[in-house]
Amino acid sequence: MRYYSWKAELLRVGVPLSLVAGTCALFDLGVLPLLVAAVLACAWLLRHLQRLSDWLYGGAKDDPPEAVGMWGQVFDVIYELQRDSSQNSDRLQAMIDYLHSSFASMSDAVVMLDPHGNIEWCNSSAHDLLGLREVDDKGRQLVNLLRSPAFLRYFEAERYQAPLEMVSPVNSLINLSISVSFFGRRNRLLFARDVTRTHRLEQMRKDFVANVSHELRTPLTVINGYLETFAEYGGENGRWDRAVDQMLQQSRRMNLLIQDLMLLSRLESVPKLADESLIRLRPLMEMIREESGTAAKGQRRIEIECDDNIAINGNANELRSAFSNLAVNAARYTAENDRIILRWYQDDYHAYFEVEDTGIGIEPQYIPRLTERFYRVDQSRSLDTGGTGLGLAIVKHVLIRHRAELRIRSAPNQGSVFTCVFPKSAAVAV
Ligand code: ADP
């Protein structure tokens, strides 16, 4: 396309006007011819403006009007821009159609929301899993259609890092995993997946562990009882006595294991915290100091640093079990004369129960896995100390039920700090 500058346009209008002005001066014709020429030039400009306006008003879809010079250039540039933009929007529309058709074929429910939480689009699985109707519910607020309190809390808190598990509003036998993410200008994309099978398997696993532990308890109590009797009345045959001693030790270990498994099953099967009470920390910490002192082989210096101005609101048995697990671990994984500190304090945001020790510590790569069941850094050492491998899993579950979390800082040969971080609301001034 040829480029016309304003100079060319000035020449196109200026040269005829100058010629008329020159002729008027030469033949002494006055200014009237010049005025007529100027009006004609203006009319020519207005005529092009009118054609531009008509063409744009019609959507600039037809071919541009024919025009010379700069006006022709303006028509052509607008036409090119308009064609590019319509090609772009065709491409975008094709992409959206492609995404819609791939989402539409998914077995997961997909819902697209505008920045105000109104439904823009949803696929047919959203009807089967969430009860949303693609055409009728378009433009409606999602929170008015999915009214489960758990969903409302999750959706409105906007903390979408972890998915939400909930029962389908369409069929209470279907379990859903809901995840939401932001895109564009705070638009949201919601996925709902049917996890009924995984949920059932998980439930079966929990039930199995709970039942097996329960069933094993009675025979083990009987075996334990007889072994204790044998150990009491032994003494004549050294080899026999050693064997009975070892059997007794192992059956006690199994007993502890079963107790821990049953506790874990209970914590998992009753998701809501019951029997909350106000617990003063100092007497609890003193009791835990006693317990962990006896769990250790040899002497430990166990100190208590307790803010007596605050108590904790929670389940006394569960918290005692969690704190005691941390303290007993500290005693197990320290050597004679190492130091252990039990701490209870708060800051502006949280309340903290902390167990610090100067023991063997943990390599950083093991720390993220410590709360898994039966995960041990050093298998032989852990068995040697009498651990079941379930202690930190119990701590984690107790803390989840108290809306708290476990933080672990540790360095090999320098010691460890296990901190239970409670929300400020759990700490009560006394
Ligand atoms: P265990 O019964 O084996 O102690 P836990 O779940 O209580 O099981 O702990 C898991 C692992 O974490 C332990 O095997 C041990 O390796 C490590 N651990 C826990 N507490 C401490 C600690 N205070 N110092 C060093 N290692 C620890």
Coordinates of C-alpha atoms and ligand atoms in Angstrom, one line a residue:
M1 CA 0.0 0.0 0.0
R2 CA 1.4 3.4 -1.0
Y3 CA 2.0 5.9 1.8
Y4 CA 0.6 9.4 1.4
S5 CA 1.9 12.1 3.6
W6 CA 0.0 15.3 4.5
K7 CA 2.2 17.3 2.1
A8 CA 0.7 15.4 -0.9
E9 CA -2.8 16.3 0.4
L10 CA -1.8 19.9 0.9
L11 CA -0.7 20.0 -2.7
R12 CA -3.9 18.4 -3.8
V13 CA -6.0 21.1 -2.2
G14 CA -3.5 24.0 -2.1
V15 CA -2.4 24.0 -5.8
P16 CA -6.0 24.5 -7.2
L17 CA -6.7 27.2 -4.6
S18 CA -3.5 29.0 -5.4
L19 CA -4.3 28.8 -9.1
V20 CA -7.7 30.3 -8.5
A21 CA -6.2 33.0 -6.2
G22 CA -3.5 33.8 -8.9
T23 CA -6.2 34.0 -11.7
C24 CA -8.3 36.3 -9.5
A25 CA -5.4 38.6 -8.8
L26 CA -4.3 38.6 -12.5
F27 CA -7.7 39.5 -13.9
D28 CA -8.9 41.5 -11.0
L29 CA -11.9 39.2 -10.3
G30 CA -12.3 39.9 -6.6
V31 CA -12.4 37.1 -3.9
L32 CA -15.6 35.5 -4.9
P33 CA -14.1 32.8 -7.2
L34 CA -11.6 32.0 -4.4
L35 CA -14.4 31.6 -1.9
V36 CA -16.3 29.4 -4.2
A37 CA -13.1 27.2 -4.7
A38 CA -12.6 27.0 -0.9
V39 CA -16.3 26.0 -0.4
L40 CA -15.9 23.3 -3.1
A41 CA -12.7 22.0 -1.4
C42 CA -14.5 21.8 2.0
A43 CA -17.5 20.1 0.3
W44 CA -15.0 17.5 -1.2
L45 CA -13.6 16.9 2.3
L46 CA -17.0 16.6 3.9
R47 CA -18.2 14.2 1.2
H48 CA -15.3 11.9 2.1
L49 CA -15.9 12.2 5.8
Q50 CA -19.6 11.3 5.1
R51 CA -18.5 8.2 3.1
L52 CA -16.1 7.2 5.9
S53 CA -18.8 7.6 8.5
D54 CA -21.4 5.6 6.5
W55 CA -19.0 2.8 5.9
L56 CA -17.9 2.6 9.5
Y57 CA -21.5 2.8 10.7
G58 CA -22.3 -0.3 8.5
G59 CA -19.6 -2.2 10.4
A60 CA -16.9 -1.7 7.7
K61 CA -17.8 -5.1 6.4
D62 CA -18.1 -4.2 2.7
D63 CA -15.2 -3.2 0.5
P64 CA -14.0 0.3 1.4
P65 CA -15.2 3.2 -0.8
E66 CA -12.9 4.2 -3.6
A67 CA -11.0 7.4 -2.8
V68 CA -7.7 9.0 -3.8
G69 CA -4.7 10.1 -1.7
M70 CA -4.8 10.2 2.0
W71 CA -8.5 9.4 2.1
G72 CA -8.0 6.2 0.2
Q73 CA -5.2 5.4 2.5
V74 CA -7.4 5.9 5.6
F75 CA -10.1 3.6 4.1
D76 CA -7.6 0.9 3.2
V77 CA -5.8 0.9 6.7
I78 CA -9.1 0.7 8.5
Y79 CA -10.2 -2.1 6.2
E80 CA -7.0 -4.1 6.9
L81 CA -7.2 -3.6 10.7
Q82 CA -10.8 -4.7 10.6
R83 CA -10.0 -7.8 8.6
D84 CA -7.1 -8.7 11.0
S85 CA -9.3 -8.2 14.0
S86 CA -12.1 -10.4 12.6
Q87 CA -9.5 -13.1 11.7
N88 CA -8.2 -12.9 15.3
S89 CA -11.7 -13.2 16.8
D90 CA -12.5 -16.1 14.5
R91 CA -9.3 -17.8 15.7
L92 CA -10.2 -17.1 19.4
Q93 CA -13.7 -18.4 18.8
A94 CA -12.4 -21.5 17.2
M95 CA -10.1 -22.0 20.2
I96 CA -13.0 -21.5 22.7
D97 CA -15.1 -23.9 20.7
Y98 CA -12.3 -26.4 20.8
L99 CA -11.9 -26.0 24.6
H100 CA -15.6 -26.2 25.1
S101 CA -15.9 -29.4 23.0
S102 CA -13.0 -31.0 24.9
F103 CA -14.4 -30.0 28.3
A104 CA -17.8 -31.1 27.2
S105 CA -16.5 -34.6 26.5
M106 CA -15.0 -34.9 30.0
S107 CA -16.4 -37.2 32.6
D108 CA -15.4 -34.5 35.3
A109 CA -17.8 -31.6 35.8
V110 CA -16.4 -28.3 34.4
V111 CA -17.9 -25.0 35.3
M112 CA -16.6 -21.6 34.0
L113 CA -17.4 -18.6 36.2
D114 CA -17.1 -14.9 35.5
P115 CA -15.4 -12.6 38.0
H116 CA -18.6 -12.2 40.0
G117 CA -19.1 -15.9 40.4
N118 CA -21.9 -16.2 37.7
I119 CA -21.9 -19.3 35.6
E120 CA -20.7 -18.6 32.0
W121 CA -20.6 -22.2 30.8
C122 CA -20.8 -25.7 32.2
N123 CA -20.6 -29.2 30.6
S124 CA -23.1 -32.0 30.7
S125 CA -21.2 -33.8 33.6
A126 CA -21.9 -30.7 35.7
H127 CA -25.6 -31.7 35.4
D128 CA -24.9 -35.3 36.4
L129 CA -22.6 -34.5 39.3
L130 CA -23.7 -31.0 40.5
G131 CA -27.2 -30.7 39.2
L132 CA -26.4 -27.6 37.0
R133 CA -28.2 -27.0 33.7
E134 CA -26.1 -25.7 30.9
V135 CA -28.6 -23.4 29.4
D136 CA -31.0 -22.5 32.2
D137 CA -28.4 -21.8 34.8
K138 CA -26.2 -19.6 32.6
G139 CA -25.7 -16.2 34.2
R140 CA -26.8 -17.4 37.6
Q141 CA -24.7 -17.2 40.8
L142 CA -23.1 -20.6 41.5
V143 CA -23.4 -20.1 45.3
N144 CA -27.2 -19.8 44.9
L145 CA -27.2 -23.3 43.2
L146 CA -24.7 -25.2 45.3
R147 CA -25.8 -24.5 48.8
S148 CA -23.7 -27.0 50.8
P149 CA -22.2 -25.0 53.8
A150 CA -18.8 -26.8 53.2
F151 CA -18.8 -25.7 49.6
L152 CA -19.8 -22.1 50.4
R153 CA -17.0 -21.8 53.0
Y154 CA -14.5 -23.3 50.5
F155 CA -15.6 -21.2 47.6
E156 CA -15.8 -17.9 49.5
A157 CA -12.5 -18.3 51.4
E158 CA -10.7 -18.4 48.0
R159 CA -7.9 -20.7 49.3
Y160 CA -7.9 -23.3 46.6
Q161 CA -4.5 -24.9 47.1
A162 CA -6.1 -28.2 48.3
P163 CA -9.3 -29.7 46.8
L164 CA -12.6 -30.0 48.8
E165 CA -14.2 -33.4 49.3
M166 CA -18.0 -33.3 49.5
V167 CA -21.0 -35.3 48.8
S168 CA -22.8 -34.7 45.5
P169 CA -25.9 -32.5 45.8
V170 CA -27.6 -34.8 43.2
N171 CA -26.9 -38.2 44.8
S172 CA -25.6 -38.6 48.4
L173 CA -23.9 -41.9 47.3
I174 CA -21.5 -40.0 45.1
N175 CA -18.3 -38.4 46.7
L176 CA -16.8 -35.5 44.8
S177 CA -13.4 -33.8 44.9
I178 CA -13.9 -30.1 44.0
S179 CA -11.0 -28.0 42.8
V180 CA -11.2 -24.3 41.7
S181 CA -8.6 -22.1 40.0
F182 CA -8.5 -18.5 38.9
F183 CA -7.8 -17.5 35.3
G184 CA -8.1 -14.3 33.2
R185 CA -9.5 -11.4 35.1
R186 CA -10.5 -13.3 38.3
N187 CA -12.7 -15.7 36.3
R188 CA -12.8 -19.1 37.9
L189 CA -12.7 -22.6 36.6
L190 CA -14.3 -25.3 38.8
F191 CA -13.6 -29.1 38.3
A192 CA -15.6 -31.7 40.2
R193 CA -14.4 -35.3 40.0
D194 CA -16.3 -38.4 41.1
V195 CA -14.0 -40.0 43.8
T196 CA -16.6 -42.4 45.1
R197 CA -14.4 -45.5 44.4
T198 CA -11.3 -44.0 46.0
H199 CA -13.4 -42.9 48.9
R200 CA -14.8 -46.4 49.4
L201 CA -11.4 -48.0 49.2
E202 CA -10.1 -45.6 51.8
Q203 CA -13.0 -46.3 54.0
M204 CA -12.5 -50.0 53.6
R205 CA -8.8 -49.6 54.5
K206 CA -9.7 -47.6 57.6
D207 CA -12.4 -50.2 58.6
F208 CA -10.0 -53.1 58.0
V209 CA -7.2 -51.6 60.2
A210 CA -9.7 -50.7 62.9
N211 CA -11.3 -54.2 62.8
V212 CA -8.0 -56.1 62.7
S213 CA -6.5 -54.1 65.6
H214 CA -9.7 -54.7 67.6
E215 CA -9.7 -58.4 66.9
L216 CA -6.0 -58.8 67.7
R217 CA -6.4 -57.1 71.1
T218 CA -8.1 -60.0 72.9
P219 CA -5.8 -62.9 71.9
L220 CA -2.8 -60.7 72.5
T221 CA -4.1 -59.8 76.0
V222 CA -4.4 -63.6 76.8
I223 CA -0.9 -64.3 75.4
N224 CA 0.5 -61.4 77.3
G225 CA -1.1 -62.6 80.5
Y226 CA 0.3 -66.1 80.2
L227 CA 3.8 -64.8 79.3
E228 CA 3.8 -62.5 82.4
T229 CA 2.9 -65.5 84.5
F230 CA 5.6 -67.6 83.0
A231 CA 8.1 -64.8 83.5
E232 CA 7.0 -64.5 87.1
Y233 CA 7.4 -68.2 87.9
G234 CA 10.4 -68.9 85.7
G235 CA 14.0 -69.0 87.0
E236 CA 15.0 -72.7 86.6
N237 CA 15.9 -72.8 83.0
G238 CA 18.0 -69.9 81.7
R239 CA 17.3 -70.5 78.0
W240 CA 13.6 -70.8 78.6
D241 CA 13.6 -67.7 80.7
R242 CA 15.4 -65.7 78.0
A243 CA 12.9 -66.9 75.4
V244 CA 9.9 -66.0 77.6
D245 CA 11.5 -62.5 78.3
Q246 CA 11.9 -61.9 74.6
M247 CA 8.3 -63.1 73.9
L248 CA 7.0 -60.8 76.6
Q249 CA 8.9 -57.9 75.2
Q250 CA 7.6 -58.5 71.7
S251 CA 4.0 -59.0 72.9
R252 CA 4.2 -55.7 74.8
R253 CA 5.4 -54.0 71.6
M254 CA 2.5 -55.5 69.7
N255 CA 0.2 -54.3 72.3
L256 CA 1.6 -50.7 72.0
L257 CA 1.3 -51.0 68.2
I258 CA -2.3 -52.1 68.4
Q259 CA -3.2 -49.3 70.9
D260 CA -1.6 -46.8 68.5
L261 CA -3.4 -48.2 65.5
M262 CA -6.7 -48.1 67.3
L263 CA -6.1 -44.6 68.4
L264 CA -5.3 -43.5 64.8
S265 CA -8.4 -45.3 63.5
R266 CA -10.5 -43.5 66.1
L267 CA -9.0 -40.1 65.2
E268 CA -9.7 -40.8 61.5
S269 CA -13.2 -42.1 61.9
V270 CA -14.6 -39.3 64.1
P271 CA -13.7 -36.2 62.1
K272 CA -15.2 -33.7 64.5
L273 CA -13.6 -32.8 67.8
A274 CA -15.6 -33.8 70.8
D275 CA -15.3 -33.2 74.6
E276 CA -13.5 -29.9 74.4
S277 CA -12.3 -28.3 77.6
L278 CA -10.0 -25.7 78.9
I279 CA -6.6 -27.3 79.7
R280 CA -3.9 -25.7 81.8
L281 CA -0.6 -26.5 80.3
R282 CA 1.8 -26.5 83.3
P283 CA 0.3 -29.6 85.1
L284 CA 0.1 -31.4 81.7
M285 CA 3.7 -30.6 80.9
E286 CA 4.8 -31.8 84.3
M287 CA 3.0 -35.1 83.7
I288 CA 4.6 -35.4 80.3
R289 CA 8.0 -34.7 81.8
E290 CA 7.5 -37.6 84.2
E291 CA 6.5 -39.9 81.4
S292 CA 9.3 -39.0 79.0
G293 CA 11.8 -39.2 81.8
T294 CA 11.0 -42.8 82.4
A295 CA 10.9 -43.6 78.6
A296 CA 14.6 -42.6 78.3
K297 CA 17.5 -44.8 79.0
G298 CA 19.6 -42.7 81.3
Q299 CA 19.3 -39.2 82.6
R300 CA 17.8 -36.3 80.7
R301 CA 17.5 -32.6 81.6
I302 CA 13.9 -31.8 80.9
E303 CA 13.0 -28.1 81.4
I304 CA 9.6 -26.5 81.2
E305 CA 9.0 -23.0 79.9
C306 CA 5.3 -22.3 80.2
D307 CA 3.2 -19.1 79.8
D308 CA 0.8 -19.6 82.7
N309 CA -1.4 -16.8 81.4
I310 CA -2.9 -18.9 78.6
A311 CA -4.6 -22.2 78.6
I312 CA -5.7 -24.3 75.6
N313 CA -9.1 -25.2 74.4
G314 CA -9.2 -28.8 73.1
N315 CA -9.6 -32.5 73.8
A316 CA -7.5 -33.2 76.8
N317 CA -6.8 -36.9 76.0
E318 CA -5.9 -36.2 72.4
L319 CA -3.6 -33.3 73.2
R320 CA -1.9 -35.2 76.0
S321 CA -1.3 -38.1 73.6
A322 CA 0.2 -35.8 71.0
F323 CA 2.4 -33.7 73.3
S324 CA 3.5 -36.8 75.1
N325 CA 4.5 -38.5 71.8
L326 CA 6.7 -35.5 71.0
A327 CA 8.3 -35.5 74.4
V328 CA 8.9 -39.2 74.5
N329 CA 10.5 -39.0 71.0
A330 CA 12.8 -36.3 72.3
A331 CA 13.8 -38.5 75.2
R332 CA 14.3 -41.5 72.8
Y333 CA 16.4 -39.7 70.3
T334 CA 18.7 -37.9 72.7
A335 CA 21.7 -39.3 74.7
E336 CA 22.4 -39.1 78.4
N337 CA 22.7 -35.4 79.7
D338 CA 21.2 -34.0 76.5
R339 CA 18.7 -31.1 77.1
I340 CA 15.0 -31.2 76.4
I341 CA 12.8 -28.1 76.7
L342 CA 9.0 -28.2 76.7
R343 CA 7.6 -24.8 75.8
W344 CA 4.1 -23.2 75.7
Y345 CA 3.8 -19.6 74.4
Q346 CA 2.0 -17.3 72.1
D347 CA 2.6 -14.4 69.7
D348 CA 0.1 -12.1 68.0
Y349 CA -1.1 -14.8 65.6
H350 CA -0.7 -18.2 67.1
A351 CA -0.2 -20.3 70.2
Y352 CA 2.7 -22.8 70.2
F353 CA 3.5 -26.0 72.0
E354 CA 7.1 -26.9 71.3
V355 CA 9.5 -29.7 72.2
E356 CA 13.1 -28.8 71.6
D357 CA 16.0 -31.3 72.1
T358 CA 19.8 -31.3 71.6
G359 CA 19.7 -34.9 70.3
I360 CA 20.7 -36.8 67.1
G361 CA 18.6 -34.6 64.8
I362 CA 17.3 -35.5 61.4
E363 CA 18.7 -35.0 57.9
P364 CA 16.6 -32.5 56.0
Q365 CA 15.5 -34.9 53.2
Y366 CA 13.7 -37.1 55.7
I367 CA 11.7 -34.4 57.4
P368 CA 8.7 -34.1 55.0
R369 CA 7.9 -37.8 55.4
L370 CA 8.2 -38.1 59.2
T371 CA 4.4 -38.0 59.8
E372 CA 3.7 -40.9 57.5
R373 CA 2.7 -44.1 59.2
F374 CA 5.6 -46.4 60.0
Y375 CA 8.1 -44.1 58.4
R376 CA 11.3 -44.2 60.3
V377 CA 14.6 -42.5 59.6
D378 CA 16.7 -45.2 61.0
Q379 CA 14.8 -48.5 61.2
S380 CA 17.1 -50.3 63.6
R381 CA 17.5 -47.4 66.0
S382 CA 13.7 -46.7 66.1
L383 CA 13.0 -50.3 66.9
D384 CA 15.7 -50.3 69.5
T385 CA 14.1 -47.4 71.3
G386 CA 10.7 -49.2 71.3
G387 CA 9.0 -46.9 68.9
T388 CA 5.9 -48.0 66.9
G389 CA 6.5 -45.7 63.9
L390 CA 3.0 -44.2 64.5
G391 CA 3.8 -41.5 67.0
L392 CA 4.1 -38.5 64.6
A393 CA 1.1 -39.8 62.5
I394 CA -1.0 -39.6 65.7
V395 CA 0.4 -36.1 66.4
K396 CA -0.5 -34.9 62.9
H397 CA -4.1 -36.2 63.1
V398 CA -4.7 -34.8 66.6
L399 CA -3.4 -31.4 65.4
I400 CA -5.6 -31.5 62.2
R401 CA -8.6 -32.0 64.5
H402 CA -7.5 -28.9 66.5
R403 CA -7.0 -26.9 63.3
A404 CA -3.3 -26.8 64.1
E405 CA -0.2 -27.9 62.2
L406 CA 3.1 -29.6 63.1
R407 CA 6.3 -27.8 62.1
I408 CA 9.7 -29.6 62.3
R409 CA 13.1 -27.9 62.3
S410 CA 16.1 -30.2 62.7
A411 CA 19.7 -30.6 61.9
P412 CA 21.8 -33.8 62.2
N413 CA 23.8 -33.9 65.5
Q414 CA 22.4 -30.6 66.6
G415 CA 18.9 -31.5 67.7
S416 CA 15.3 -30.9 66.7
V417 CA 12.4 -28.6 67.4
F418 CA 8.8 -30.0 66.9
T419 CA 6.3 -27.2 67.1
C420 CA 2.5 -27.6 67.3
V421 CA 1.1 -24.3 65.9
F422 CA -2.4 -23.6 67.1
P423 CA -4.8 -20.9 65.9
K424 CA -5.0 -17.9 68.2
S425 CA -8.6 -18.8 68.9
A426 CA -7.5 -22.0 70.7
A427 CA -5.5 -20.1 73.3
V428 CA -7.6 -18.7 76.2
A429 CA -6.4 -16.1 78.7
V430 CA -6.7 -17.4 82.3
Ligands
ADP1 P1 8.9 -43.9 66.2 O1 7.9 -44.6 67.0 O2 9.7 -44.7 65.3 O3 9.6 -42.9 67.0 P2 7.5 -41.6 65.2 O4 6.4 -41.5 64.2 O5 7.3 -41.1 66.5 O6 7.9 -43.1 65.2 O7 8.7 -40.9 64.6 C1 9.1 -41.1 63.2 C2 10.6 -41.0 63.0 O8 11.0 -39.6 63.2 C3 11.4 -41.8 64.1 O9 11.6 -43.1 63.6 C4 12.7 -41.0 64.1 O10 13.6 -41.4 63.1 C5 12.3 -39.6 63.8 N1 12.2 -38.7 65.0 C6 11.1 -38.4 65.7 N2 11.3 -37.5 66.7 C7 12.6 -37.3 66.7 C8 13.5 -36.5 67.5 N3 13.1 -35.8 68.5 N4 14.9 -36.5 67.1 C9 15.3 -37.2 66.1 N5 14.5 -38.0 65.3 C10 13.2 -38.1 65.6

